[in-house]
Amino acid sequence: MRKEYNLIFERSIEGHRAYDLPNIDVPVLDSLIPSEYLSETDIPLPELAEIDVVRHYTNLSRRNFGVDNGFYPLGSCTMKYNPKINEETAKLFNNIHPYADQDCVQGALHIMAHTAEMLAEIAGMDACCLQPAAGAHGELTGIMLIKAYHESRNDFDRKIIIVPDAAHGTNPATAAMAGYKIKEIKSAADGGIDLDALRAAVGPDTAGLMLTNPSTLGLFEKNIIEVARIVHDAGGLLYYDGANLNAVMGIVRPGDMGFDVMHINLHKTFSTPHGGGGPGSGPVAVKEKLIPFLPKPVVKRTENGYVLDYDRPQSIGRVKNFYGNFSVIVRAYTYLLSLGADGIREAAENAVLNANYIRSKLRGVYDIPYDRICMHEFVATPNEKMRANHVTTMDVAKSLIDRGYHPPTIYFPLIVHEAMMIEPTETESKATLDAFIEVMKQLAHEGETNPEALHNAPVTTPIGRPDDVKAARMPIVKFCE
Amino acid sequence: MKSYVPHTENERREMLESIGVKSIDELFSDVPASLLLKRRLNIGEGMSEVEIRKAFLELVNKNRTDLKVFRGAGAYNHYIPSLVLELSARSELYTAYTPYQAEMSQGMLQAIFEYQTFICRLTGLDVSNASVYDGATAAAEAMVMMLNATRKKKLLLSAGLHPEVIETVKTYAHSIGVEIVVVPLNEKGMTDIAQLKANAEGFAGLIAQNPNFFGVIEDMKALADCAHELGGLFTAYVNPIALGMLKRPADYGADIAIGDGQPLGVPMSFGGPYFGFMACTNKLIRNLPGRIAGQTEDAEGNRAFVLTLQAREQHIRRDKASSNICSNQMLCAIMASIYMAVMGKHGIKEVAEQCLQKAHYLADGLTQIKGFKLRYASPFFHEFVTDCEYDAEKLNDALKAKGFMGGLPLGRVIKGEHGMLWCVTEMNSRQDIDDLICAVESIVKEGLA
C-alpha cells in the first residue's frame, strides 16, 4: 500500500515535449530587447511528453480525497456536495476579458447584480459586494468597512475589536491586519457569550464585535438580541462571520439578529468546490449605513443596462484586482437558481437535522460537552475509557481515514480539549450517516478495548503519519536535484 | 427545485424520533421567536437543470466574446492547453478542502510542493507559498512582509504598477496607518530613480512591476540596487510569461517576487479566479504568508508531504499571524503547474518570443498610420501605449463594430489619460494583426475617430 510517487521534476527527459504552438508568422527581428535585460539561461522547467503529464496528475488525484470520494464531515467547512451543473455553467464565461467593454458583458454583470441581491436577501442586509476572494478576505473587507464608518464620523478612538475565545483564528488575525487591537472574551458555561464579560469589555474604544452564530460549538447564541444591544449601545458595530450560515439560511437572518456587516463563504454555504484550498469567494453584505464605504466598483442597474460604478467617493477602495472570483460566483448563482427560496431553507433545515441525528446516536458513546440541540455541527471528544487508554482525537481521526472517511475538524474550537467538530451537511443520506455512526461506535469500542490498533492508524494510505516536527525544523519546501 | 437533500419523509421522521423532537421547527428553538423569518425568502422559485441551461443560454448571449482580443492590462489571452482544464477537473482534487489530513491528501500536498518548486524555478528565489488571491493582494501581502521585516511604516510603489494593484495596496495600507508614496515614471516610461532616492527616507521597501503596466521593460537591477543602497527591500512584480525571456527576480537581487499567475493557463473568466504567486529569499521565510507544503517522512521513512511552518498562520497564531489568509487559490495554482509541465522550458520561451515579435509587428503597423505614435521609445515586451490625435473611446467603438477588442482606452483606469494600451499574444495571427491595422487605417480615413 505504501508507495512513493515521483515528482514531476523527476520524470523529466531531455527533449520530450507536450506543447504545440503554431509557427511564428511575423518577421522575426533581433535585438528588440537589450541583452542586459535578458536571462542568460532557460527556466529549469521539466520536459515531458503529453501522456506523462496526463498520467502524473491523474495519479496525483488518485492519492487525494474529495467530497466526491466520500463523507467529509469537516466542521466549520461545510463540505456539501458540489453540483455538477455549477461546473457546466461556470465554463460558459471562461473567455470574457475583465476589461471588455461594458456593453459586451451584460450577461456577466446581470449574474453579479442578481447574485448580490439574492445574497443580501438571505443575509437580511441592504447590499452585497462580491469582490473579496475568500472568507478571510471578506472578513478583512468587513472590518475595514467598520473602520471607515467610525472614521467618517470623526470617531478615531475606537481601537478595539472584541472576539470570543471560541472564534475562528481568522477573526483575531483579520482584526490585527486591519490595525485593531483584540480583546478576547471567555465563553459562558453554556458555550454562549458571557454577557457580563461582554458588558465589561465594551466601551468608547470598542470598534466592534466579531461573532459566529451559530458558534464554533454549533450552538445558536440565544442572547443575540442582548449581545447586539450591548455592542450598539457602546457605539460599536457587529460583524457576522458567515462560516456557519448554512445552519440558518431562510430561517433567521444575520441582519435581523442585529449584525451590521458580514461575509458569506460561497465555497461553503453555496456549494462551490473548495479546490483543495481555493479559490473560494467571500462576498460582504452590509446594512445601509455601510453602503457608501463598499469596495469599488459596484454593479448598478440603470435604464440602459448594467454598469460598473467607480464613482464612489467614500469607498474604502479596492481589495483586489477586477471584480471578484467571477466563475466561483457563477457557480453559486447556479446553486441559488436551482434551489430557490424553498430549497435554500430546506438545505438549512436538513443540515441541522443531520447534525442532531449523529449527535443523538453518538450520545453515550463519545463525550459531548455541550449536549443539547445543536445547529449544523456539534463537538464531541473521546469518552473517559478511551482517554484512560490514551486514545486521542488524533487516533480517532486517523482510524476514520482507514475506514474511508475524511475526519471531522480536530482540536478546534480551542476551548474544548480534544475536540472533534462534526458537520455532516444536508447533502448526505441517512444511510451514509448510519454507516458513519456505526464506524464511530466501533472505533469507540476499539479504543476502550484495543487501543493499539488506533494508535497505529492509518495503515491503508500511501503514507503513515508524517513527521510534522521534522518538516518544520528542517524545512524542505521545494525539490532540489 | 432541488436542494440535493436525499431524505425521504419516512427517513426524516425516524431521524426526528431519534433526536427526540417532533418537528424540524423544534430544532430551532434556541432562535428567539421574534427573529425567525416568518415569510419565504424573496429569491424566486427553484429551477430544474433544463431551465437553468435555458437561463444561462440567454445570459451567455448577452455577452460578446467573438471580438479579436488585442487587450491585456492585467488579464491576458493566452493559449491554454487542453490538459489544463481537463486535468484540473479531476474531482478528487477540486472537491477537496485544504489538505489538513496529510495521509489522505498526498496528491494535493505533492501538487502544492511541485507548484512551489515551479514558482521558485520561475523566479529563481528560494521559497514560494501555495498562492494568494491574486497579483494585487500579493502586492499587499509583500508590503506587510517588508514592513514586518524592516519595522518601518512607509512603502514606495512604482507608478508603473497596475493601477488596481496600487489601489489595493493603498486600501490595505490605510487600515494599518502606513504611508504610501508612488514614485513617478520618467520620460522613458521607467520608474524615476532620482524620485525614488528623493522619497526613500524611512522606507521599508519598493515594489516595481516588470514589464510595467505601460508595457515598458524596467531596469530592475538598477531599481533593486537603489532600494538596497537606501536601506530598503525590493519586491519585483513580474509577468510570468515574460520570464521566459527576461532576467528573473533572483538575477537582479529581488528579496520578494510576486505577480498574477493568470497568464499561466488560467482562463480570463471576467477577472477571476486567478492566483497571486509569492516567492522570497530564505531570510524572509518566516514572514511569508499563507500555506506552505514541506517534505518530511513517515515512521517507515517514506517521503511524505505536509503543510508546514504553520506557526506563521492564523489558526495557530491568531492575532500574531503573518496574515489572516486561510483559503488561497490552490486549484488555479495547480492549473498553472499543469501549464508549466506541458509547456516546459522551451514552450514558455517560445510563447514569450511570439508575444514579443507579434507585439512589435503591430506597433510598427500602427505607428505608420497618420496620427499614431508610440508614447515611449523604451524596449517593451507584449504591451505598448500609443498616443493618437483621435478619441480613444470613439476609436474603440469603431473597432468593436469591425470585430476587434482594441487596446484599452487608458482613461478608464487612470484619470486624465488619453492613450491606448495594446497587447498582442501568441493567440493573434499575422492575419488578425494585419486586419486590425487595416481596420484602424480605414477608421481614421473615414474620419470616424
XYZ file of C-alpha atoms in Angstrom, chain A residues 179-464:
286
model
C -4.870 47.681 12.505
C -7.027 46.825 15.527
C -6.157 45.566 18.971
C -8.035 42.448 20.025
C -9.889 41.929 23.270
C -10.798 38.289 23.774
C -13.758 37.366 25.969
C -14.326 33.972 27.527
C -17.379 31.902 26.683
C -20.024 31.292 29.326
C -20.533 27.801 30.769
C -23.272 27.057 28.228
C -20.936 27.874 25.331
C -22.571 31.206 24.571
C -21.322 34.755 25.027
C -20.833 35.701 28.671
C -22.972 38.838 28.802
C -21.243 40.198 31.898
C -17.849 39.725 30.271
C -19.153 41.499 27.185
C -20.556 44.388 29.231
C -17.207 44.705 30.971
C -15.340 44.615 27.642
C -17.238 47.277 25.705
C -16.557 50.975 25.985
C -15.791 54.107 23.998
C -12.808 52.291 22.490
C -14.952 49.477 21.023
C -14.969 49.438 17.233
C -16.967 46.243 17.007
C -17.586 42.620 17.913
C -16.869 39.688 15.603
C -19.177 36.767 16.136
C -20.038 33.450 14.509
C -23.661 32.470 15.048
C -24.176 29.555 15.368
C -20.882 29.456 17.232
C -17.990 27.106 16.527
C -19.588 24.798 19.099
C -22.577 24.583 16.768
C -24.820 26.437 19.201
C -27.134 29.294 18.398
C -26.420 32.374 20.522
C -29.687 32.602 22.449
C -28.875 36.053 23.813
C -28.058 37.545 20.446
C -30.578 40.388 20.831
C -28.957 41.446 24.085
C -25.449 40.980 22.649
C -26.308 43.307 19.780
C -27.829 45.856 22.137
C -24.744 45.935 24.375
C -22.386 46.458 21.440
C -24.570 49.040 19.694
C -25.162 50.961 22.919
C -21.410 51.255 23.288
C -21.196 52.676 19.766
C -19.657 49.562 18.215
C -20.782 47.593 15.175
C -21.454 43.857 14.886
C -19.564 41.691 12.436
C -21.053 38.307 11.470
C -18.583 35.596 10.466
C -20.641 33.773 7.844
C -18.747 30.482 8.047
C -21.743 28.847 9.723
C -24.503 30.459 7.665
C -25.577 27.075 6.301
C -27.446 26.368 9.546
C -29.812 29.311 9.347
C -30.473 30.203 5.704
C -34.108 31.087 5.207
C -34.815 30.605 8.924
C -33.186 33.550 10.624
C -31.116 36.296 9.053
C -27.952 37.895 10.449
C -29.276 41.339 9.540
C -32.379 40.695 11.623
C -30.233 39.463 14.518
C -28.663 42.921 14.663
C -25.471 42.431 12.669
C -24.247 45.349 10.570
C -21.801 43.608 8.257
C -20.892 40.037 7.366
C -19.106 37.871 4.865
C -20.527 34.833 3.134
C -18.422 31.831 2.123
C -19.705 30.840 -1.308
C -17.350 27.836 -1.106
C -19.117 26.578 1.996
C -22.744 27.615 2.111
C -23.370 27.986 -1.602
C -21.880 24.714 -2.791
C -18.876 25.915 -4.801
C -15.952 23.495 -4.560
C -13.006 24.222 -2.276
C -10.429 23.284 -4.906
C -8.054 21.770 -2.354
C -7.679 25.130 -0.616
C -9.250 27.596 -3.016
C -10.470 29.502 -4.944
C -13.275 30.490 -2.645
C -15.305 33.661 -2.678
C -16.203 35.861 0.279
C -18.888 38.418 -0.601
C -19.575 41.055 2.039
C -23.133 42.090 2.891
C -23.910 45.284 4.806
C -26.644 47.408 6.305
C -27.473 50.665 4.614
C -25.195 52.830 6.730
C -22.133 50.973 5.418
C -23.050 51.013 1.719
C -21.086 54.197 0.880
C -17.855 52.528 2.029
C -18.122 49.295 -0.016
C -15.185 48.424 -2.287
C -15.475 49.779 -5.804
C -16.603 49.213 -8.473
C -20.203 48.339 -7.614
C -22.545 46.845 -10.220
C -25.525 49.124 -10.780
C -28.747 48.621 -12.734
C -29.608 51.578 -14.947
C -32.170 52.167 -17.649
C -29.537 51.317 -20.238
C -28.460 48.086 -18.615
C -25.842 47.269 -16.013
C -22.814 49.436 -15.339
C -19.778 49.200 -13.106
C -19.920 52.256 -10.880
C -16.472 53.594 -9.933
C -17.705 56.950 -8.696
C -17.813 56.100 -5.007
C -16.005 58.871 -3.108
C -16.358 57.265 0.336
C -15.344 53.761 -0.800
C -12.516 52.041 1.106
C -11.072 51.396 -2.381
C -10.304 48.079 -3.952
C -9.424 44.893 -2.111
C -8.285 43.013 -5.230
C -7.937 43.147 -8.998
C -11.093 43.357 -11.078
C -14.452 42.298 -9.577
C -14.090 39.095 -7.579
C -13.711 35.391 -8.243
C -16.278 35.563 -11.003
C -16.514 31.915 -12.049
C -16.995 30.947 -8.385
C -19.824 33.491 -8.252
C -21.365 31.858 -11.359
C -21.374 28.503 -9.559
C -23.080 29.987 -6.502
C -25.589 31.754 -8.736
C -26.415 28.455 -10.407
C -26.955 26.899 -6.989
C -29.216 29.752 -5.877
C -31.273 29.444 -9.063
C -31.515 25.669 -8.647
C -32.698 25.742 -5.040
C -34.813 28.858 -4.894
C -36.403 30.054 -1.667
C -37.763 26.672 -0.556
C -34.627 24.758 -1.454
C -32.394 27.149 0.464
C -34.494 26.759 3.598
C -34.676 23.002 3.112
C -30.879 22.854 2.905
C -30.511 24.610 6.264
C -33.196 22.505 7.939
C -31.647 19.242 6.850
C -28.110 20.334 7.697
C -29.352 20.873 11.251
C -31.359 17.639 11.198
C -28.335 15.613 10.098
C -26.050 17.073 12.768
C -28.573 16.447 15.519
C -29.185 12.912 14.270
C -25.497 11.995 14.533
C -25.323 13.708 17.919
C -28.300 11.712 19.175
C -26.710 8.446 18.051
C -23.257 9.183 19.482
C -24.598 10.299 22.840
C -23.167 7.953 25.473
C -20.576 6.658 23.007
C -18.451 9.795 22.905
C -18.489 12.695 25.318
C -20.490 15.616 24.042
C -19.530 18.589 26.188
C -22.481 20.763 25.117
C -25.152 18.112 24.723
C -28.226 19.996 23.643
C -29.988 20.721 20.382
C -27.270 21.918 18.073
C -27.318 23.649 14.743
C -25.391 22.314 11.700
C -22.484 20.876 13.707
C -21.515 19.731 17.178
C -18.380 18.972 19.146
C -17.565 15.530 20.586
C -14.493 14.119 22.351
C -13.211 10.609 23.131
C -15.004 9.118 26.157
C -13.454 8.564 29.566
C -12.435 4.933 28.937
C -10.796 5.857 25.659
C -8.917 8.710 27.323
C -7.782 6.340 30.087
C -6.315 4.202 27.283
C -4.555 7.273 25.887
C -6.709 7.239 22.784
C -6.647 10.746 21.372
C -8.811 12.607 18.923
C -5.890 12.230 16.511
C -6.178 8.425 16.835
C -9.883 8.509 16.086
C -9.315 10.802 13.109
C -6.575 8.650 11.603
C -8.660 5.496 12.124
C -11.560 7.092 10.278
C -9.253 7.549 7.299
C -8.661 3.777 7.165
C -12.407 3.275 7.065
C -12.900 5.599 4.119
C -13.965 8.809 5.840
C -12.469 12.241 5.980
C -12.140 13.060 9.695
C -14.025 15.906 11.350
C -12.196 19.131 12.168
C -9.976 18.216 15.113
C -8.535 20.182 18.028
C -10.870 23.069 17.280
C -12.534 25.002 18.843
C -9.653 25.575 21.200
C -11.936 25.872 24.222
C -12.773 22.146 24.118
C -9.964 19.740 24.961
C -9.552 17.022 22.279
C -12.350 18.479 20.177
C -13.846 16.743 17.143
C -16.142 19.111 15.315
C -18.607 17.157 13.190
C -20.533 18.856 10.375
C -22.341 16.384 8.107
C -24.151 18.932 5.835
C -27.580 18.363 4.319
C -26.499 16.538 1.171
C -25.664 13.275 2.977
C -28.230 10.485 3.095
C -29.429 8.756 6.257
C -27.682 5.607 5.039
C -24.357 7.467 4.870
C -24.876 8.912 8.339
C -25.848 5.494 9.761
C -22.711 3.904 8.333
C -20.559 6.684 9.786
C -22.256 6.384 13.182
C -21.600 2.628 13.140
C -17.920 3.174 12.416
C -17.661 5.799 15.158
C -19.169 3.296 17.593
C -16.732 0.594 16.500
C -13.829 2.980 16.993
C -15.031 3.868 20.476
C -15.291 0.188 21.310
C -11.838 -0.472 19.916
C -10.460 2.499 21.804
C -11.826 1.054 25.023
C -10.597 -2.495 24.423
C -7.705 -2.488 21.935
C -6.192 0.997 21.786
C -3.030 -0.112 19.950
C -4.978 -0.573 16.723
C -5.997 3.074 16.819
C -2.553 4.370 17.663
C -1.191 2.736 14.504
C -3.730 4.151 12.082
C -3.795 4.883 9.251
C -2.445 1.757 7.557
C -4.326 1.876 4.250
C -2.927 5.179 2.966
C 0.089 5.923 0.728
C 1.979 7.170 3.800
C 1.760 6.626 7.547
